[in-house]
Amino acid sequence: GWRWCGRRCGGGGGDDADGSVDGDVVTHPGMTRMDEPGPELLEWLVDPADLTTLEDLHGEHTTGAVHRALYCGLEVAVKVLATAGDLPGAAKSRLGAETGVLANLEHPNIVELVGLQIDKHMVSLVMEWMERGSLFSVLHTTQGSMGWHLRLSLAHDAATGVHFLHSQTPPIIHRDLKSPNLLVNRDWVCKVTDFGFSRELEAMAAANTRVGSPAWVAPEVIAGTPYAEKVDVYGFGIVLWEL
C-alpha cells in the first residue's frame, strides 16, 4: 500500500541538499524546533520535495484547502488542517501519536492516511486520492443515473467502515458522519474520512468547539451531553435518507 511515509521516494541514506536523512527519515529546512514533536511524528512525515501539486480543489463543506497532488508517482489528496501557529501546544504534543494511530487503520472502507506534512507555516494530511469525490457530490451530480444496487452498495460500504472504527480499542467515534465525509473512488467503493484527530485539529485551529454540520449531527453532540457510538448511527441514518 502506502507505506512510504516519512521517507524519500527513492529510499537510501545519507545527506540531501534540501534536507537531512536520519535512518531514512527526512527532515527539511522548512521545519523549526517548534515543529519537531518527536520520533512518532517523524515516522509519518512526508517530505514536501516528494509532493507535486496538480490542482487546488474546493470541496463542499470543507474547512481547509485541499489539493490533488503526486506523491512518489501516485495521486494523493493533501488537506490543509491548520496553520502551525494556530495550534496550541497540547495539539502539537499529541500530533505524532495520533498520526500513527490513524495511519495504521487499514480497511477497504477507510480512506488511508499516507502521512503528514508539517512546517513552520501549516499542518497538512496526505491521504489516498478518491477520484469521484464525496458522496454528497456524487448524489448531487449523478442522482438520476444511480440505480438502487449502487446506492445500497455505497450504504453498505459506509456502514462497514464505521463498524470498523467502532470495533477499535477504544472505539473511534466519528461524531461528524455525513455524506461530505464519505468519499467514493473510481470503482464506486465508498470510504469514511475526516474522523479522529484531523477533525479535532481543525476545530482547535478555528477555536471552535462545535462539531460538524447540524443536519447530520446527533442531538446529544450538539447539546454537549455524554454520547457514545450511537451518534454515528444517527448520522448514518441521515445519509441513508440522502441515498
Coordinates of N, CA and C in Angstrom, one line a residue:
G1 N 0.8 -1.2 0.0 CA 0.0 0.0 0.0 C 0.9 1.3 0.0
W2 N 0.6 2.1 1.0 CA 1.2 3.4 1.0 C 2.3 3.6 2.0
R3 N 3.0 2.5 2.3 CA 4.0 2.6 3.4 C 5.3 3.3 3.0
W4 N 5.2 4.5 2.5 CA 6.4 5.3 2.2 C 6.5 6.5 3.1
C5 N 5.7 6.5 4.1 CA 5.5 7.7 4.9 C 6.8 8.1 5.6
G6 N 7.2 9.4 5.5 CA 8.3 9.9 6.1 C 9.7 9.6 5.5
R7 N 9.6 9.0 4.3 CA 10.9 8.6 3.7 C 10.9 9.1 2.2
R8 N 12.1 9.3 1.7 CA 12.3 9.7 0.3 C 11.7 8.6 -0.6
C9 N 11.2 9.0 -1.7 CA 10.6 8.0 -2.6 C 11.7 7.0 -3.1
G10 N 12.9 7.5 -3.3 CA 14.0 6.6 -3.7 C 14.6 5.8 -2.6
G11 N 14.3 6.1 -1.3 CA 14.9 5.4 -0.2 C 16.4 5.8 -0.1
G12 N 17.2 5.0 0.6 CA 18.6 5.2 0.7 C 18.9 6.2 1.9
G13 N 20.1 6.2 2.2 CA 20.5 7.1 3.3 C 21.4 8.2 2.9
G14 N 22.1 8.8 3.8 CA 23.0 9.9 3.5 C 22.3 11.3 3.6
D15 N 23.1 12.3 3.3 CA 22.6 13.7 3.4 C 22.0 14.1 2.1
D16 N 21.1 15.1 2.2 CA 20.4 15.6 1.0 C 20.6 17.1 1.0
A17 N 20.7 17.7 -0.2 CA 20.8 19.2 -0.3 C 19.7 19.9 0.3
D18 N 18.5 19.3 0.2 CA 17.3 20.0 0.6 C 16.9 19.6 2.0
G19 N 17.6 18.7 2.7 CA 17.2 18.3 4.0 C 18.2 17.3 4.5
S20 N 17.9 16.6 5.5 CA 18.8 15.6 6.0 C 18.0 14.3 6.3
V21 N 18.8 13.2 6.2 CA 18.1 11.9 6.3 C 18.8 11.2 7.5
D22 N 18.0 10.8 8.5 CA 18.5 10.0 9.7 C 17.7 8.7 9.7
G23 N 18.4 7.6 9.4 CA 17.7 6.4 9.4 C 16.6 6.3 8.3
D24 N 16.9 7.0 7.2 CA 15.9 7.1 6.1 C 14.7 7.9 6.4
V25 N 14.7 8.7 7.5 CA 13.6 9.6 7.8 C 14.1 11.0 7.5
V26 N 13.2 11.7 6.8 CA 13.6 13.0 6.3 C 13.2 14.2 7.2
T27 N 14.1 15.1 7.4 CA 13.7 16.4 7.9 C 14.0 17.4 6.8
H28 N 13.5 18.6 6.9 CA 13.7 19.5 5.8 C 13.8 20.9 6.3
P29 N 14.4 21.9 5.5 CA 14.7 23.2 6.0 C 13.4 24.0 6.5
G30 N 12.3 23.7 6.0 CA 11.1 24.4 6.4 C 10.7 24.1 7.9
M31 N 11.2 23.1 8.5 CA 10.9 22.7 9.8 C 11.7 23.6 10.8
T32 N 11.1 23.8 12.0 CA 11.7 24.5 13.1 C 11.7 23.6 14.3
R33 N 12.4 24.0 15.3 CA 12.3 23.1 16.5 C 10.9 23.1 17.1
M34 N 10.1 24.1 16.9 CA 8.8 24.1 17.4 C 8.0 23.1 16.6
D35 N 8.4 22.7 15.4 CA 7.6 21.8 14.6 C 8.1 20.3 14.8
E36 N 8.9 20.0 15.8 CA 9.5 18.7 16.0 C 8.9 18.0 17.2
P37 N 7.8 17.3 17.0 CA 7.1 16.7 18.2 C 7.7 15.4 18.6
G38 N 8.7 14.9 17.9 CA 9.3 13.7 18.3 C 9.4 12.6 17.3
P39 N 10.0 11.5 17.6 CA 10.1 10.4 16.6 C 8.8 9.8 16.1
E40 N 7.8 9.8 16.9 CA 6.5 9.3 16.4 C 6.0 10.0 15.2
L41 N 6.2 11.4 15.2 CA 5.8 12.2 14.1 C 6.7 11.9 12.9
L42 N 8.0 11.9 13.1 CA 8.9 11.8 12.0 C 8.7 10.5 11.2
E43 N 8.2 9.5 11.9 CA 7.9 8.2 11.1 C 6.9 8.4 10.0
W44 N 6.0 9.4 10.2 CA 4.9 9.6 9.2 C 5.1 10.9 8.4
L45 N 6.2 11.6 8.6 CA 6.5 12.9 7.9 C 6.7 12.7 6.5
V46 N 6.0 13.4 5.6 CA 6.2 13.4 4.2 C 7.0 14.6 3.8
D47 N 8.1 14.3 3.0 CA 8.9 15.4 2.6 C 8.2 16.2 1.5
P48 N 8.1 17.5 1.6 CA 7.5 18.3 0.6 C 8.1 18.2 -0.8
A49 N 9.4 17.8 -0.8 CA 10.1 17.7 -2.1 C 9.5 16.5 -2.9
D50 N 8.8 15.6 -2.3 CA 8.2 14.4 -2.9 C 6.8 14.7 -3.4
L51 N 6.3 15.9 -3.1 CA 4.9 16.2 -3.4 C 4.9 17.2 -4.6
T52 N 4.1 16.9 -5.6 CA 3.9 17.8 -6.7 C 2.4 18.2 -6.8
T53 N 2.0 19.4 -6.6 CA 0.6 19.8 -6.6 C 0.1 19.8 -8.1
L54 N -1.0 19.2 -8.3 CA -1.6 19.1 -9.6 C -2.8 20.1 -9.8
E55 N -3.6 20.3 -8.7 CA -4.7 21.3 -8.8 C -5.2 21.5 -7.4
D56 N -5.8 22.7 -7.2 CA -6.4 23.1 -6.0 C -7.9 22.7 -6.1
L57 N -8.5 22.1 -5.1 CA -9.9 21.7 -5.1 C -10.6 22.5 -4.0
H58 N -11.9 22.7 -4.3 CA -12.7 23.5 -3.4 C -14.0 22.6 -3.2
G59 N -13.8 21.7 -2.3 CA -14.9 20.8 -2.0 C -16.0 21.4 -1.1
E60 N -17.2 20.7 -1.1 CA -18.3 21.2 -0.3 C -18.1 20.9 1.1
H61 N -18.5 21.8 2.0 CA -18.5 21.5 3.5 C -17.1 21.2 4.0
T62 N -16.0 21.8 3.4 CA -14.7 21.6 3.9 C -14.2 22.9 4.5
T63 N -13.4 22.7 5.6 CA -12.9 23.9 6.3 C -11.5 24.2 5.9
G64 N -10.8 23.3 5.3 CA -9.4 23.6 4.9 C -9.2 23.4 3.4
A65 N -8.1 24.0 2.9 CA -7.8 23.8 1.5 C -7.5 22.4 1.2
V66 N -7.8 21.9 0.0 CA -7.5 20.5 -0.4 C -6.8 20.6 -1.8
H67 N -5.7 19.9 -2.0 CA -5.0 19.9 -3.2 C -4.9 18.4 -3.7
R68 N -5.0 18.3 -5.0 CA -4.7 17.0 -5.6 C -3.2 17.0 -6.0
A69 N -2.4 16.0 -5.6 CA -1.0 16.1 -5.8 C -0.5 14.7 -6.2
L70 N 0.8 14.7 -6.6 CA 1.5 13.4 -6.9 C 2.5 13.2 -5.7
Y71 N 2.5 12.0 -5.2 CA 3.5 11.6 -4.2 C 4.1 10.3 -4.6
C72 N 5.4 10.3 -4.8 CA 6.1 9.1 -5.3 C 5.4 8.5 -6.5
G73 N 4.9 9.3 -7.4 CA 4.3 8.9 -8.6 C 2.8 8.5 -8.6
L74 N 2.2 8.6 -7.4 CA 0.8 8.2 -7.2 C 0.0 9.4 -6.8
E75 N -1.3 9.5 -7.3 CA -2.1 10.6 -6.9 C -2.5 10.5 -5.4
V76 N -2.5 11.7 -4.8 CA -2.9 11.8 -3.4 C -3.7 13.1 -3.2
A77 N -4.4 13.1 -2.1 CA -5.1 14.4 -1.7 C -4.3 15.0 -0.5
V78 N -4.0 16.3 -0.6 CA -3.4 17.0 0.5 C -4.4 17.9 1.1
K79 N -4.7 17.7 2.4 CA -5.7 18.5 3.1 C -5.0 19.4 4.1
V80 N -5.1 20.7 4.0 CA -4.5 21.6 4.9 C -5.4 21.7 6.2
L81 N -4.9 21.3 7.3 CA -5.7 21.3 8.5 C -5.7 22.6 9.2
A82 N -4.5 23.2 9.3 CA -4.4 24.5 10.1 C -3.0 25.1 9.8
T83 N -2.9 26.3 10.1 CA -1.5 26.9 10.1 C -0.9 26.5 11.4
A84 N 0.4 26.2 11.4 CA 1.1 25.7 12.5 C 1.0 26.7 13.7
G85 N 1.0 28.0 13.5 CA 0.9 28.9 14.6 C -0.4 28.9 15.3
D86 N -1.4 28.4 14.7 CA -2.8 28.4 15.3 C -3.0 27.2 16.3
L87 N -2.0 26.2 16.3 CA -2.2 25.1 17.1 C -1.7 25.3 18.5
P88 N -2.4 24.9 19.5 CA -1.9 25.0 20.9 C -0.9 24.0 21.1
G89 N -0.1 24.2 22.2 CA 1.0 23.2 22.5 C 0.5 21.8 22.7
A90 N -0.7 21.7 23.3 CA -1.3 20.3 23.6 C -1.5 19.6 22.3
A91 N -2.0 20.3 21.3 CA -2.2 19.7 20.0 C -0.9 19.2 19.4
K92 N 0.1 20.0 19.4 CA 1.4 19.5 18.8 C 2.0 18.3 19.5
S93 N 1.8 18.3 20.9 CA 2.4 17.1 21.6 C 1.6 15.8 21.3
R94 N 0.4 15.9 20.8 CA -0.4 14.7 20.5 C -0.3 14.3 19.0
L95 N 0.3 15.2 18.2 CA 0.3 15.1 16.8 C 0.9 13.8 16.3
G96 N 2.1 13.4 16.8 CA 2.8 12.2 16.4 C 2.0 11.0 16.7
A97 N 1.6 10.8 18.0 CA 0.9 9.6 18.4 C -0.4 9.4 17.6
E98 N -1.2 10.5 17.5 CA -2.4 10.4 16.8 C -2.3 10.1 15.3
T99 N -1.2 10.6 14.7 CA -1.0 10.3 13.3 C -0.7 8.9 13.1
G100 N 0.1 8.3 14.0 CA 0.4 6.9 13.9 C -0.8 6.0 14.1
V101 N -1.7 6.4 15.0 CA -2.9 5.6 15.2 C -3.8 5.6 13.9
L102 N -4.0 6.8 13.3 CA -4.8 6.9 12.1 C -4.2 6.3 10.9
A103 N -2.8 6.4 10.8 CA -2.2 5.9 9.6 C -2.1 4.3 9.7
N104 N -2.3 3.7 10.8 CA -2.3 2.3 10.9 C -3.7 1.7 10.8
L105 N -4.7 2.5 10.6 CA -6.0 2.0 10.4 C -6.2 1.5 9.0
E106 N -6.0 0.2 8.7 CA -6.1 -0.3 7.4 C -7.4 -1.1 7.2
H107 N -8.2 -0.5 6.3 CA -9.5 -1.2 6.0 C -10.0 -0.7 4.6
P108 N -10.6 -1.6 3.8 CA -11.1 -1.2 2.5 C -12.1 0.0 2.5
N109 N -12.7 0.2 3.6 CA -13.7 1.3 3.6 C -13.3 2.5 4.5
I110 N -12.0 2.6 4.7 CA -11.4 3.8 5.4 C -10.4 4.4 4.5
V111 N -10.6 5.7 4.3 CA -9.6 6.5 3.5 C -8.2 6.4 4.1
E112 N -7.2 5.9 3.4 CA -5.9 5.7 4.0 C -5.1 7.0 4.2
L113 N -4.5 7.1 5.3 CA -3.6 8.2 5.6 C -2.2 7.9 5.2
V114 N -1.7 8.6 4.2 CA -0.4 8.4 3.7 C 0.7 8.9 4.6
G115 N 0.5 10.1 5.1 CA 1.4 10.7 6.0 C 1.0 12.1 6.4
L116 N 2.0 12.8 7.0 CA 1.7 14.2 7.5 C 2.8 15.1 7.0
Q117 N 2.4 16.3 6.5 CA 3.3 17.3 6.1 C 3.2 18.5 7.1
I118 N 4.3 18.9 7.7 CA 4.3 19.9 8.7 C 5.5 20.8 8.6
D119 N 5.3 22.1 8.6 CA 6.4 23.0 8.6 C 6.0 24.2 9.4
K120 N 6.8 25.3 9.3 CA 6.5 26.5 10.2 C 5.2 27.2 9.7
H121 N 4.7 26.8 8.5 CA 3.6 27.5 8.0 C 2.2 26.8 8.2
M122 N 2.3 25.4 8.0 CA 1.0 24.7 8.0 C 1.2 23.3 8.4
V123 N 0.0 22.6 8.7 CA 0.0 21.2 9.0 C -1.0 20.6 8.0
S124 N -0.6 19.6 7.3 CA -1.4 19.0 6.3 C -1.4 17.5 6.3
L125 N -2.6 16.9 6.0 CA -2.6 15.4 5.9 C -2.5 15.0 4.4
V126 N -1.7 14.0 4.2 CA -1.6 13.5 2.8 C -2.3 12.1 2.8
M127 N -3.4 12.1 2.0 CA -4.3 10.9 2.0 C -4.5 10.3 0.7
E128 N -5.0 9.1 0.7 CA -5.4 8.4 -0.5 C -6.3 9.3 -1.4
W129 N -6.1 9.3 -2.7 CA -6.9 10.1 -3.6 C -8.2 9.3 -4.0
M130 N -9.3 9.9 -3.8 CA -10.6 9.3 -4.2 C -11.2 10.0 -5.4
E131 N -11.2 9.3 -6.5 CA -11.4 10.0 -7.8 C -12.8 10.7 -7.9
R132 N -13.8 10.1 -7.4 CA -15.2 10.6 -7.6 C -15.6 11.6 -6.6
G133 N -14.8 11.9 -5.6 CA -15.1 12.9 -4.6 C -16.0 12.4 -3.5
S134 N -16.7 13.3 -2.9 CA -17.6 13.0 -1.8 C -18.9 12.3 -2.3
L135 N -19.5 11.6 -1.4 CA -20.8 11.0 -1.7 C -21.9 12.1 -1.9
F136 N -21.7 13.2 -1.1 CA -22.6 14.4 -1.3 C -22.5 14.9 -2.7
S137 N -21.3 15.0 -3.2 CA -21.1 15.5 -4.6 C -21.7 14.5 -5.6
V138 N -21.4 13.2 -5.4 CA -22.0 12.2 -6.3 C -23.5 12.2 -6.3
L139 N -24.1 12.3 -5.2 CA -25.6 12.3 -5.1 C -26.2 13.6 -5.8
H140 N -25.4 14.7 -5.8 CA -26.0 15.9 -6.4 C -25.6 16.1 -7.9
T141 N -24.8 15.2 -8.4 CA -24.4 15.3 -9.8 C -24.8 14.1 -10.7
T142 N -25.1 12.9 -10.0 CA -25.4 11.7 -10.8 C -26.7 11.1 -10.2
Q143 N -27.5 11.9 -9.6 CA -28.7 11.4 -8.9 C -29.6 10.5 -9.8
G144 N -29.9 11.0 -11.0 CA -30.8 10.3 -11.8 C -30.3 9.0 -12.4
S145 N -29.0 8.8 -12.5 CA -28.4 7.7 -13.1 C -27.9 6.6 -12.1
M146 N -28.2 6.8 -10.8 CA -27.8 5.8 -9.8 C -28.9 4.9 -9.5
G147 N -28.6 3.6 -9.8 CA -29.6 2.6 -9.5 C -29.6 2.2 -8.0
W148 N -30.6 1.4 -7.6 CA -30.7 1.0 -6.2 C -29.6 0.1 -5.8
H149 N -29.1 -0.7 -6.7 CA -28.0 -1.6 -6.4 C -26.7 -0.8 -6.0
L150 N -26.4 0.2 -6.7 CA -25.3 1.0 -6.4 C -25.5 1.8 -5.1
R151 N -26.7 2.3 -4.9 CA -27.0 3.1 -3.7 C -26.8 2.2 -2.4
L152 N -27.3 0.9 -2.5 CA -27.2 0.0 -1.4 C -25.7 -0.4 -1.2
S153 N -25.0 -0.5 -2.3 CA -23.6 -0.9 -2.1 C -22.8 0.3 -1.4
L154 N -23.1 1.5 -1.8 CA -22.4 2.6 -1.1 C -22.8 2.7 0.4
A155 N -24.1 2.4 0.7 CA -24.5 2.5 2.1 C -23.8 1.3 2.9
H156 N -23.7 0.2 2.2 CA -23.1 -1.0 2.9 C -21.6 -0.6 3.2
D157 N -20.9 0.0 2.2 CA -19.5 0.3 2.4 C -19.4 1.3 3.6
A158 N -20.2 2.3 3.6 CA -20.1 3.3 4.7 C -20.3 2.6 6.0
A159 N -21.4 1.8 6.1 CA -21.7 1.1 7.4 C -20.5 0.2 7.8
T160 N -19.9 -0.4 6.9 CA -18.7 -1.3 7.2 C -17.6 -0.5 7.7
G161 N -17.3 0.6 7.1 CA -16.2 1.5 7.6 C -16.4 2.0 9.0
V162 N -17.7 2.4 9.2 CA -18.0 2.9 10.6 C -17.9 1.8 11.6
H163 N -18.4 0.6 11.2 CA -18.3 -0.5 12.1 C -16.8 -0.8 12.5
F164 N -15.9 -0.7 11.5 CA -14.5 -0.9 11.8 C -14.0 0.1 12.8
L165 N -14.4 1.3 12.7 CA -13.9 2.3 13.6 C -14.4 2.0 15.0
H166 N -15.7 1.6 15.1 CA -16.3 1.3 16.4 C -15.7 0.1 17.0
S167 N -15.1 -0.8 16.2 CA -14.5 -2.0 16.7 C -13.1 -1.9 17.3
Q168 N -12.6 -0.7 17.2 CA -11.2 -0.4 17.7 C -11.3 -0.4 19.2
T169 N -10.1 -0.5 19.8 CA -10.0 -0.5 21.3 C -9.1 0.7 21.7
P170 N -9.6 1.8 22.2 CA -11.0 2.1 22.5 C -11.7 2.4 21.1
P171 N -13.0 2.4 21.1 CA -13.8 2.7 19.9 C -13.5 4.1 19.4
I172 N -13.4 4.2 18.1 CA -13.2 5.5 17.4 C -14.6 6.0 17.0
I173 N -15.1 7.1 17.6 CA -16.4 7.7 17.3 C -16.1 8.8 16.3
H174 N -16.8 8.8 15.2 CA -16.6 9.8 14.2 C -17.1 11.2 14.6
R175 N -18.4 11.2 15.1 CA -19.1 12.4 15.6 C -19.6 13.3 14.5
D176 N -19.1 13.1 13.3 CA -19.5 14.0 12.2 C -19.7 13.2 10.9
L177 N -20.3 12.1 11.0 CA -20.6 11.2 9.9 C -21.6 11.9 9.0
K178 N -21.3 12.1 7.8 CA -22.2 12.8 6.8 C -21.7 12.5 5.4
S179 N -22.5 12.8 4.4 CA -22.2 12.4 3.0 C -20.9 13.2 2.5
P180 N -20.6 14.4 3.0 CA -19.4 15.0 2.5 C -18.1 14.4 3.1
N181 N -18.3 13.6 4.2 CA -17.2 12.9 4.8 C -17.1 11.4 4.4
L182 N -17.9 11.1 3.3 CA -17.8 9.7 2.7 C -17.3 9.9 1.3
L183 N -16.2 9.4 1.0 CA -15.6 9.6 -0.3 C -15.7 8.3 -1.2
V184 N -15.8 8.5 -2.5 CA -16.0 7.5 -3.5 C -14.9 7.4 -4.5
N185 N -14.3 6.2 -4.7 CA -13.2 6.1 -5.6 C -13.7 5.7 -7.0
R186 N -12.8 5.5 -7.9 CA -13.1 5.2 -9.3 C -14.0 4.0 -9.5
D187 N -13.8 3.0 -8.6 CA -14.5 1.7 -8.7 C -15.8 1.8 -7.9
W188 N -16.3 2.9 -7.5 CA -17.5 3.1 -6.7 C -17.5 2.5 -5.3
V189 N -16.3 2.4 -4.8 CA -16.1 2.0 -3.4 C -16.2 3.2 -2.5
C190 N -17.1 3.2 -1.5 CA -17.2 4.3 -0.5 C -16.4 4.1 0.7
K191 N -15.7 5.2 1.1 CA -14.8 5.1 2.3 C -15.0 6.3 3.2
V192 N -14.8 6.0 4.5 CA -15.0 7.0 5.6 C -13.7 7.8 5.7
T193 N -13.9 9.2 5.9 CA -12.8 10.0 6.1 C -13.1 11.1 7.1
D194 N -12.1 11.9 7.4 CA -12.3 13.1 8.3 C -12.8 12.8 9.7
F195 N -12.2 11.8 10.3 CA -12.5 11.4 11.6 C -11.3 11.6 12.5
G196 N -11.5 11.4 13.8 CA -10.3 11.4 14.7 C -9.7 12.8 14.8
F197 N -8.3 12.7 15.0 CA -7.6 13.9 15.3 C -7.6 15.0 14.2
S198 N -7.7 14.5 12.9 CA -7.7 15.5 11.9 C -8.9 16.5 12.1
R199 N -10.0 16.1 12.5 CA -11.1 17.0 12.7 C -10.9 17.8 14.0
E200 N -10.3 17.2 15.0 CA -10.0 18.0 16.2 C -9.0 19.1 15.9
L201 N -8.0 18.8 15.1 CA -7.0 19.9 14.8 C -7.7 21.1 14.1
E202 N -8.6 20.8 13.2 CA -9.3 21.9 12.5 C -10.1 22.7 13.5
A203 N -10.8 22.0 14.4 CA -11.6 22.7 15.4 C -10.7 23.6 16.4
M204 N -9.6 23.0 16.8 CA -8.7 23.8 17.7 C -8.1 25.0 17.0
A205 N -7.8 24.8 15.7 CA -7.2 25.9 15.0 C -8.2 27.0 14.8
A206 N -9.5 26.6 14.7 CA -10.5 27.6 14.5 C -11.1 28.2 15.8
A207 N -10.5 27.6 16.9 CA -11.0 28.0 18.3 C -12.5 27.8 18.4
N208 N -13.0 26.6 17.8 CA -14.4 26.4 17.7 C -14.6 25.0 18.2
T209 N -15.4 24.8 19.3 CA -15.6 23.5 19.9 C -16.9 22.8 19.4
R210 N -17.6 23.5 18.5 CA -18.8 22.8 17.9 C -18.3 21.8 16.9
V211 N -19.0 20.7 16.9 CA -18.6 19.6 16.0 C -19.6 19.5 14.8
G212 N -19.1 19.5 13.6 CA -19.9 19.0 12.5 C -21.0 20.0 12.0
S213 N -21.8 19.4 11.1 CA -22.9 20.1 10.4 C -24.2 19.7 11.1
P214 N -25.0 20.6 11.6 CA -26.1 20.3 12.4 C -27.1 19.3 11.8
A215 N -27.2 19.4 10.4 CA -28.2 18.5 9.8 C -27.9 17.0 10.0
W216 N -26.6 16.7 10.2 CA -26.2 15.3 10.3 C -25.8 14.9 11.8
V217 N -25.7 15.9 12.7 CA -25.2 15.6 14.0 C -26.3 15.2 15.0
A218 N -26.0 14.2 15.8 CA -27.0 13.8 16.8 C -27.2 14.9 17.8
P219 N -28.4 14.9 18.4 CA -28.8 16.0 19.3 C -27.9 16.0 20.5
E220 N -27.4 14.8 21.0 CA -26.6 14.9 22.2 C -25.2 15.5 22.0
V221 N -24.7 15.4 20.8 CA -23.5 16.0 20.4 C -23.6 17.5 20.4
I222 N -24.7 18.0 19.8 CA -25.0 19.4 19.7 C -25.2 20.0 21.1
A223 N -25.9 19.2 22.0 CA -26.2 19.7 23.3 C -25.0 19.6 24.3
G224 N -24.0 18.9 23.8 CA -22.8 18.8 24.7 C -23.0 17.8 25.8
T225 N -23.9 16.9 25.7 CA -24.1 15.9 26.7 C -23.4 14.6 26.4
P226 N -23.2 13.7 27.3 CA -22.4 12.5 27.1 C -23.0 11.7 25.9
Y227 N -22.1 11.1 25.1 CA -22.5 10.3 23.9 C -21.6 9.2 23.7
A228 N -22.0 8.2 22.9 CA -21.2 7.0 22.5 C -21.4 6.8 21.0
E229 N -21.1 5.6 20.6 CA -21.0 5.2 19.2 C -22.3 5.5 18.5
K230 N -23.4 5.5 19.2 CA -24.7 5.6 18.5 C -24.9 7.0 17.8
V231 N -24.1 8.0 18.2 CA -24.2 9.2 17.5 C -23.9 9.1 16.0
D232 N -23.0 8.1 15.7 CA -22.7 7.9 14.3 C -23.8 7.2 13.6
V233 N -24.6 6.4 14.3 CA -25.8 5.7 13.7 C -26.8 6.8 13.3
Y234 N -26.9 7.9 14.1 CA -27.8 9.0 13.7 C -27.3 9.6 12.4
G235 N -26.1 9.9 12.3 CA -25.5 10.5 11.1 C -25.7 9.6 9.9
F236 N -25.5 8.3 10.1 CA -25.7 7.3 9.0 C -27.1 7.2 8.6
G237 N -28.1 7.4 9.5 CA -29.5 7.4 9.2 C -29.8 8.6 8.2
I238 N -29.2 9.7 8.5 CA -29.4 10.9 7.6 C -28.8 10.6 6.2
V239 N -27.6 9.9 6.2 CA -27.0 9.5 4.9 C -27.9 8.6 4.1
L240 N -28.5 7.6 4.8 CA -29.5 6.7 4.2 C -30.6 7.5 3.6
W241 N -31.1 8.5 4.3 CA -32.2 9.3 3.8 C -31.8 10.0 2.5
E242 N -30.5 10.5 2.5 CA -30.0 11.2 1.3 C -29.9 10.2 0.1
L243 N -29.5 8.9 0.4 CA -29.4 7.9 -0.7 C -30.8 7.6 -1.2

